[in-house]
Amino acid sequence: MKFPELLNRIHDLSLEQPEIYSVENRNMLNHETEVEYYLEREVALRQAEQVWSTVPEDEKDCYEVSVHLGELDETPRFIVLKKLFKAYKKIYVSAAYADQWIAERKLALLAAGETETEAAKQAKKQLLQQYAIQPVVAYGMFAGYDYAPLDK
């Protein structure tokens, strides 16, 4: 929903301090950004995944899709508190998800006859072909970043 719709929905539902999520689709060539707002985290994340899936592969360098958790101030305006999803060139996944994905892929490669060293190398290479890893940070917008694809 657009911002005016969000304000009406919050008013209609009599929500005092709702959790609000924005999905931003930014054209990195001119920084024009389409923003939609949601009241449910999973819905916002699914929408961001869907938006990213519609960007043609040869245009992924030109767009950034992100989901932010935020709140309204008294103005009202949306204040971003935390980034929950980022896709620019690739989808950024949490370090924990990356480690799990690599471990699972490594086991599959070992079962297929690869050596321990080659399986580990190939598993990481395959992850990085599909995802980027968001390092763990202690503060700021990426603190506690825990994104893992909803449909694995």
Coordinates of C-alpha atoms in Angstrom, one line a residue:
M1 CA 0.0 0.0 0.0
K2 CA 1.1 3.6 -0.6
F3 CA 1.8 5.9 2.4
P4 CA -1.7 7.5 2.6
E5 CA -3.3 4.1 2.5
L6 CA -1.0 3.0 5.3
L7 CA -2.0 5.9 7.5
N8 CA -5.7 5.2 6.8
R9 CA -5.2 1.5 7.6
I10 CA -3.4 2.2 10.9
H11 CA -6.2 4.7 11.8
D12 CA -9.0 2.2 10.8
L13 CA -7.4 -0.6 12.9
S14 CA -6.7 1.8 15.8
L15 CA -3.0 0.7 16.0
E16 CA -0.9 2.7 18.4
Q17 CA 2.7 1.7 17.4
P18 CA 2.4 -0.9 14.7
E19 CA 5.4 -2.6 13.1
I20 CA 5.7 -1.2 9.6
Y21 CA 7.7 -2.6 6.8
S22 CA 8.7 -0.9 3.6
V23 CA 9.6 -2.6 0.3
E24 CA 11.8 -0.3 -1.8
N25 CA 12.5 -0.9 -5.4
R26 CA 15.3 1.5 -6.4
N27 CA 16.6 2.2 -9.9
M28 CA 20.3 2.7 -9.2
L29 CA 20.8 4.6 -12.5
N30 CA 18.6 7.5 -11.4
H31 CA 17.7 6.6 -7.8
E32 CA 14.0 6.7 -8.5
T33 CA 12.4 4.5 -5.9
E34 CA 9.0 2.8 -5.7
V35 CA 7.9 2.2 -2.0
E36 CA 5.1 0.1 -0.7
Y37 CA 4.2 -0.4 2.9
Y38 CA 3.1 -3.5 4.8
L39 CA 2.0 -4.4 8.3
E40 CA 3.3 -8.0 8.2
R41 CA 7.0 -8.9 7.9
E42 CA 6.4 -12.1 5.9
V43 CA 4.2 -10.4 3.4
A44 CA 6.8 -7.6 2.9
L45 CA 9.6 -10.2 2.5
R46 CA 7.6 -12.2 0.0
Q47 CA 6.8 -9.1 -2.0
A48 CA 10.5 -8.1 -2.1
E49 CA 11.5 -11.6 -3.3
Q50 CA 8.8 -11.4 -5.9
V51 CA 9.9 -8.0 -7.1
W52 CA 13.5 -9.1 -7.3
S53 CA 12.5 -12.3 -9.3
T54 CA 10.9 -10.0 -12.0
V55 CA 14.1 -8.1 -12.6
P56 CA 15.8 -9.5 -15.7
E57 CA 19.3 -11.0 -15.0
D58 CA 21.0 -8.5 -17.3
E59 CA 19.4 -5.6 -15.3
K60 CA 20.1 -6.8 -11.7
D61 CA 23.1 -4.3 -11.5
C62 CA 20.7 -1.5 -12.1
Y63 CA 18.2 -2.2 -9.3
E64 CA 18.2 -2.5 -5.5
V65 CA 15.3 -4.0 -3.7
S66 CA 15.2 -3.8 0.1
V67 CA 12.8 -4.3 3.1
H68 CA 13.0 -2.1 6.1
L69 CA 11.4 -2.3 9.5
G70 CA 10.4 1.1 10.7
E71 CA 8.0 3.3 12.6
L72 CA 6.0 6.5 12.2
D73 CA 7.0 9.7 13.9
E74 CA 4.5 12.4 14.8
T75 CA 4.9 14.2 11.4
P76 CA 3.9 11.5 10.3
R77 CA 6.8 10.0 8.3
F78 CA 8.4 6.6 8.1
I79 CA 11.6 6.3 10.1
V80 CA 13.8 3.3 9.1
L81 CA 15.1 1.3 12.0
K82 CA 16.5 -1.9 10.5
K83 CA 17.2 -3.5 7.1
L84 CA 15.6 -7.0 6.8
F85 CA 16.3 -7.8 3.1
K86 CA 18.6 -6.5 0.4
A87 CA 19.0 -7.5 -3.2
Y88 CA 21.6 -5.7 -5.3
K89 CA 23.1 -7.8 -8.0
K90 CA 22.3 -10.8 -5.7
I91 CA 20.2 -11.4 -2.6
Y92 CA 22.1 -10.8 0.6
V93 CA 21.6 -13.7 3.1
S94 CA 22.7 -13.9 6.7
A95 CA 26.0 -15.6 7.5
A96 CA 24.2 -18.3 9.5
Y97 CA 22.0 -19.1 6.4
A98 CA 25.1 -19.2 4.2
D99 CA 27.0 -21.5 6.6
Q100 CA 24.0 -23.9 6.6
W101 CA 23.5 -23.8 2.8
I102 CA 27.2 -24.5 2.3
A103 CA 27.2 -27.4 4.8
E104 CA 24.1 -29.0 3.1
R105 CA 25.6 -28.6 -0.4
K106 CA 29.0 -29.9 0.7
L107 CA 27.3 -33.1 2.0
A108 CA 25.5 -33.5 -1.3
L109 CA 28.8 -33.1 -3.2
L110 CA 30.6 -35.6 -0.9
A111 CA 27.8 -38.1 -1.5
A112 CA 28.3 -37.5 -5.3
G113 CA 32.0 -38.5 -4.8
E114 CA 33.8 -35.2 -4.5
T115 CA 36.8 -35.0 -2.1
E116 CA 36.4 -33.1 1.2
T117 CA 38.5 -30.1 -0.1
E118 CA 36.8 -30.0 -3.5
A119 CA 33.3 -30.3 -2.0
A120 CA 33.9 -27.4 0.4
K121 CA 35.3 -25.3 -2.4
Q122 CA 32.5 -26.0 -4.8
A123 CA 29.8 -25.5 -2.2
K124 CA 31.0 -22.0 -1.4
K125 CA 31.4 -21.2 -5.1
Q126 CA 27.9 -22.3 -5.8
L127 CA 26.5 -20.2 -2.9
L128 CA 28.3 -17.1 -4.1
Q129 CA 26.9 -17.6 -7.6
Q130 CA 23.4 -17.2 -6.2
Y131 CA 23.8 -15.1 -3.0
A132 CA 25.9 -12.5 -1.3
I133 CA 26.7 -12.9 2.4
Q134 CA 25.8 -10.1 4.7
P135 CA 28.5 -10.1 7.4
V136 CA 27.4 -10.1 11.0
V137 CA 27.5 -6.5 12.4
A138 CA 26.8 -5.4 16.0
Y139 CA 25.1 -2.1 15.3
G140 CA 23.4 0.0 12.6
M141 CA 20.8 -0.9 10.1
F142 CA 22.2 -4.4 9.4
A143 CA 22.6 -5.4 13.1
G144 CA 21.0 -8.7 13.6
Y145 CA 20.4 -9.2 9.8
D146 CA 18.9 -12.7 9.6
Y147 CA 17.4 -13.0 6.1
A148 CA 17.1 -16.4 4.7
P149 CA 14.9 -17.1 1.6
L150 CA 11.4 -17.9 2.7
D151 CA 11.0 -20.7 0.1
K152 CA 14.2 -22.6 0.2

